PDB file of C-alpha atoms in Angstrom:
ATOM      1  CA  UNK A   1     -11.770 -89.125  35.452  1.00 82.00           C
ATOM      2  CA  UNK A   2      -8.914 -87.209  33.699  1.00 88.00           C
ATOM      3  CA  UNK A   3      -8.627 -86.249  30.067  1.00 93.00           C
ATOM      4  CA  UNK A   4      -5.213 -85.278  29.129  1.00 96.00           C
ATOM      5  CA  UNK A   5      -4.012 -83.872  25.330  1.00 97.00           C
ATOM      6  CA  UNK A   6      -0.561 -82.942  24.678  1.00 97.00           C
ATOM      7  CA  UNK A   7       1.163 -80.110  22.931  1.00 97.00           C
ATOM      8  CA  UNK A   8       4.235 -78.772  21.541  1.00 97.00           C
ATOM      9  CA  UNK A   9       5.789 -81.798  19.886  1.00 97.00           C
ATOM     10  CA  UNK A  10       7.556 -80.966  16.353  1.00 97.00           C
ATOM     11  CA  UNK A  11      10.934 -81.269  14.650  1.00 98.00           C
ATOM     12  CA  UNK A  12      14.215 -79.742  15.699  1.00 98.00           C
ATOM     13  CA  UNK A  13      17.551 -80.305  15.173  1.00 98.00           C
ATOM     14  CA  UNK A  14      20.258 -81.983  17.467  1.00 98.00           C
ATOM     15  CA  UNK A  15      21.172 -79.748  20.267  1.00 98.00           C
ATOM     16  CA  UNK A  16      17.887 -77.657  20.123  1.00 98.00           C
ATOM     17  CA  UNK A  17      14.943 -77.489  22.390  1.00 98.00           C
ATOM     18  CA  UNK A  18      11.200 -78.104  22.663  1.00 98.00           C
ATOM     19  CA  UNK A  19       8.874 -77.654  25.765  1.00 98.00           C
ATOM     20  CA  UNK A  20       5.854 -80.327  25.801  1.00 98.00           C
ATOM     21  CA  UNK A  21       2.749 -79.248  27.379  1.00 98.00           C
ATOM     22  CA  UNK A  22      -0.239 -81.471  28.286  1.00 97.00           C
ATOM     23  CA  UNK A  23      -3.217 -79.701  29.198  1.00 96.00           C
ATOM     24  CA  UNK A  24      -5.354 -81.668  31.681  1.00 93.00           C
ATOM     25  CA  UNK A  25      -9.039 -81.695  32.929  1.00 90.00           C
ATOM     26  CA  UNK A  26     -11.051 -83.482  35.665  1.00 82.00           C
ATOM     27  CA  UNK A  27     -11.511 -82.675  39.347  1.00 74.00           C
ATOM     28  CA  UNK A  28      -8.592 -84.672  41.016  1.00 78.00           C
ATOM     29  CA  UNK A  29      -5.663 -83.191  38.950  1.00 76.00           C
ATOM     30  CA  UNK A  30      -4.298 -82.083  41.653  1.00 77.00           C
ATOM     31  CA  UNK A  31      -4.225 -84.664  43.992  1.00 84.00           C
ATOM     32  CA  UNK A  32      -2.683 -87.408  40.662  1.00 89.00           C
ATOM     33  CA  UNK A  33       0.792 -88.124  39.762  1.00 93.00           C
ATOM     34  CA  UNK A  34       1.682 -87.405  37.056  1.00 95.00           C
ATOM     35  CA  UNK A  35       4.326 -88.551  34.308  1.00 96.00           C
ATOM     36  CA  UNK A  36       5.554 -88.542  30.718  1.00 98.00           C
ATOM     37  CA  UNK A  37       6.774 -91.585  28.699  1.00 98.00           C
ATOM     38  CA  UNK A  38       7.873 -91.978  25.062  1.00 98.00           C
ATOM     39  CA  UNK A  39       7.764 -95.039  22.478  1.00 98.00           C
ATOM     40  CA  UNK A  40       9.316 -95.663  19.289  1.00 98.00           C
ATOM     41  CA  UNK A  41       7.643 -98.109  16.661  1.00 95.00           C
ATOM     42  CA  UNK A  42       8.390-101.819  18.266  1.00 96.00           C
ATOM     43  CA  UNK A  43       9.643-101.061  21.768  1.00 96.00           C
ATOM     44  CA  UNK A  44       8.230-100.756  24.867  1.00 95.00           C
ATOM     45  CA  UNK A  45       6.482 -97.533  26.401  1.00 96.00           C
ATOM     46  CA  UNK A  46       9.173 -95.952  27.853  1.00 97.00           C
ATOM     47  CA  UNK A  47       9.399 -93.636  31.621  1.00 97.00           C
ATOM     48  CA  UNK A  48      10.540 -90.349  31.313  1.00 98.00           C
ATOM     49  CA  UNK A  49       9.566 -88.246  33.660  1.00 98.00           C
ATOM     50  CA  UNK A  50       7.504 -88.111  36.752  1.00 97.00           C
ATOM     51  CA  UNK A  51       5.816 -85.520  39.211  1.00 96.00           C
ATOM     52  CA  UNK A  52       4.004 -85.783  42.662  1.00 94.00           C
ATOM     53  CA  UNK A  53       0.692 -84.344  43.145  1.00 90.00           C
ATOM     54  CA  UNK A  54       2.417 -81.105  44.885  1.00 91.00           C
ATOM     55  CA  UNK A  55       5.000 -80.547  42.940  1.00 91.00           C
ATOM     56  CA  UNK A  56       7.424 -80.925  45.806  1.00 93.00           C
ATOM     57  CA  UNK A  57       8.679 -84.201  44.059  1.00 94.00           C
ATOM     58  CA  UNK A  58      10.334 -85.276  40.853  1.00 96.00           C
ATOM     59  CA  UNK A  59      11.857 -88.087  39.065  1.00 97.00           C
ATOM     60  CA  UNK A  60      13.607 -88.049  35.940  1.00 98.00           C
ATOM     61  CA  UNK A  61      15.040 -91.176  34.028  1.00 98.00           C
ATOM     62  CA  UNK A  62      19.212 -91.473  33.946  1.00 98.00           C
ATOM     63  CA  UNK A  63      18.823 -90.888  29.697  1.00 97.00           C
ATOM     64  CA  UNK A  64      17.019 -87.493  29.996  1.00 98.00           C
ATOM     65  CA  UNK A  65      18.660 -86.630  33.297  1.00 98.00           C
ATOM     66  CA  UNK A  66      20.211 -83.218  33.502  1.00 97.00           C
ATOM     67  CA  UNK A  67      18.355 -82.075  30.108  1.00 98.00           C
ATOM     68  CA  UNK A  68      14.822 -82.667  30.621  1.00 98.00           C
ATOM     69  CA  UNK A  69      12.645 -81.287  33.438  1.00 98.00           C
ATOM     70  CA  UNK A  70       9.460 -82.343  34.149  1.00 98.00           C
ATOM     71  CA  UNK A  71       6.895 -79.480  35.848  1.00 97.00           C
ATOM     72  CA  UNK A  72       3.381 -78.589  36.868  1.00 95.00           C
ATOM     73  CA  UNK A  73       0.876 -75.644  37.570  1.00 93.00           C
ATOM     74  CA  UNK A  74      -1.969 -77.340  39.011  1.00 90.00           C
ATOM     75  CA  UNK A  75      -3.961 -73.801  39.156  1.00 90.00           C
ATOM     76  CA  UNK A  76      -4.346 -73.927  34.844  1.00 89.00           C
ATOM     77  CA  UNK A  77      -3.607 -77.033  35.157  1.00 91.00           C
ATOM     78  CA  UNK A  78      -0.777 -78.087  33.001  1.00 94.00           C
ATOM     79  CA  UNK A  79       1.883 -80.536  33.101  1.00 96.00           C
ATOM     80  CA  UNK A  80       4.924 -79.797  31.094  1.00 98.00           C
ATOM     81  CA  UNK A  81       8.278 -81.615  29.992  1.00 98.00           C
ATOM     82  CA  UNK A  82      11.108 -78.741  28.989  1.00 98.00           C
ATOM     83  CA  UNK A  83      13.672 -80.777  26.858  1.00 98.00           C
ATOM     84  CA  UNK A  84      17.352 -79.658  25.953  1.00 98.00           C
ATOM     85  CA  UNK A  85      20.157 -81.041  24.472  1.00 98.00           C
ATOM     86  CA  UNK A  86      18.132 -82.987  22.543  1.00 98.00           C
ATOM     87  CA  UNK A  87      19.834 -85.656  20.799  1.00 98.00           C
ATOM     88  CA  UNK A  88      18.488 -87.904  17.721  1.00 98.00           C
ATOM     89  CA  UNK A  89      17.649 -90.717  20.387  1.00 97.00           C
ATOM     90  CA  UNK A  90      14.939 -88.835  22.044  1.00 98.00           C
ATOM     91  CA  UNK A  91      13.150 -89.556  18.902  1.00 98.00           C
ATOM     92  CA  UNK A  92       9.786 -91.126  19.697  1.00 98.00           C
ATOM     93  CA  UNK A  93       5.884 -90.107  20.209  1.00 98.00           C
ATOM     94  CA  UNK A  94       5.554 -88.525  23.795  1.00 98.00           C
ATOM     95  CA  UNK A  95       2.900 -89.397  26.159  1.00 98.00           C
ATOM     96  CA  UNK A  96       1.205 -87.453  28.965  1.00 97.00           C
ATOM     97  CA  UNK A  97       0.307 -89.924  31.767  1.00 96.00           C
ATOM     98  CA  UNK A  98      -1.976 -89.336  35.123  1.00 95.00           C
ATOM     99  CA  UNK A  99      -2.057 -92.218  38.216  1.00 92.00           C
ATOM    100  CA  UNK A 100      -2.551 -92.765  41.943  1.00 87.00           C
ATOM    101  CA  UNK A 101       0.681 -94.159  42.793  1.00 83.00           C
ATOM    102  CA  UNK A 102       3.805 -92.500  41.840  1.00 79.00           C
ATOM    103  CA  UNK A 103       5.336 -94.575  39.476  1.00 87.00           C
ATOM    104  CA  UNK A 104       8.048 -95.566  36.736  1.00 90.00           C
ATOM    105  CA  UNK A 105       6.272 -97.981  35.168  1.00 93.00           C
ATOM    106  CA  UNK A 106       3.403 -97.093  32.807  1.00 93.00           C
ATOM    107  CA  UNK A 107       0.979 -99.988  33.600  1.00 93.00           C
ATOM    108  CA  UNK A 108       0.690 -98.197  37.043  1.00 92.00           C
ATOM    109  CA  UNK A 109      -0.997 -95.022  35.169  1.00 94.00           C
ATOM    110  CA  UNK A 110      -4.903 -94.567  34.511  1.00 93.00           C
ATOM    111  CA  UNK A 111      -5.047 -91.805  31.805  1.00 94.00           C
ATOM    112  CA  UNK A 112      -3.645 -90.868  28.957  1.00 97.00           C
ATOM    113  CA  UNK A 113      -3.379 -88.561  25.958  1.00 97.00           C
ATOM    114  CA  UNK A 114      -2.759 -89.496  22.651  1.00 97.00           C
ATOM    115  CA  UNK A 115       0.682 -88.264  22.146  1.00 97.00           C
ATOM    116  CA  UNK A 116       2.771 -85.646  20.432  1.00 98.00           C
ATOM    117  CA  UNK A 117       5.806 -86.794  17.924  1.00 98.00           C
ATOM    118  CA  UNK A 118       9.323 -85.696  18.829  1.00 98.00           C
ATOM    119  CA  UNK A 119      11.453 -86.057  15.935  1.00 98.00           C
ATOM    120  CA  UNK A 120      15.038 -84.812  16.454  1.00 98.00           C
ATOM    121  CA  UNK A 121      17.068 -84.268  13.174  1.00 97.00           C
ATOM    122  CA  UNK A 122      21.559 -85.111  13.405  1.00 94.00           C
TER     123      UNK A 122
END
């Protein structure tokens, strides 16, 4: 069992930054995926980011690519999602997700937090 609960969400203009953090507990955190999707009211959940259990391995999606950077510290342990360059797309509630199989698709994750809003202003 993992219990995750993000962190860091807010409102900032175009261009500006925001680091998400998503605080995790449970004995296998370090041994799970783990990933970050986002959803706006009436679409689908969508992949952002993801992250191996060592670290060694990470996949971003081609809209964040180059701005975001997904990261982990399984000694605290913390996942985190460093966004710049954001633009008034990125709009949406984040989500902090933790699976078995590394994935892109967020029926393949078991746990997850309740979200942090990410409202970028143009």
């Amino acid at each position: 069992q993992v219990q995750l609960v993000e962190s860091g969400g807010g409102l900032v203009q175009a261009g500006g930054s925001l680091r998400l953090s998503c605080a995790a507990s449970g004995r296998t955190f370090s041994s799970i995926s783990m990933g970050w999707f986002r959803q706006v009211p009436g679409k689908e959940r969508e992949f952002v980011a993801r992250i191996s259990w060592s670290g060694r391995s990470a996949v971003h999606a081609d809209s964040v690519k180059g701005r975001f950077t997904i990261s982990r510290d399984n000694a605290k342990p913390m996942v985190y999602l460093q966004m710049n360059s954001l633009k008034p797309e990125d709009t949406a509630v984040y989500y902090c997700a933790a699976g078995y199989a590394a994935a892109v698709v967020a029926a393949q994750y078991d746990y997850w937090g309740q979200g942090t809003q990410v409202t970028v202003s143009s």
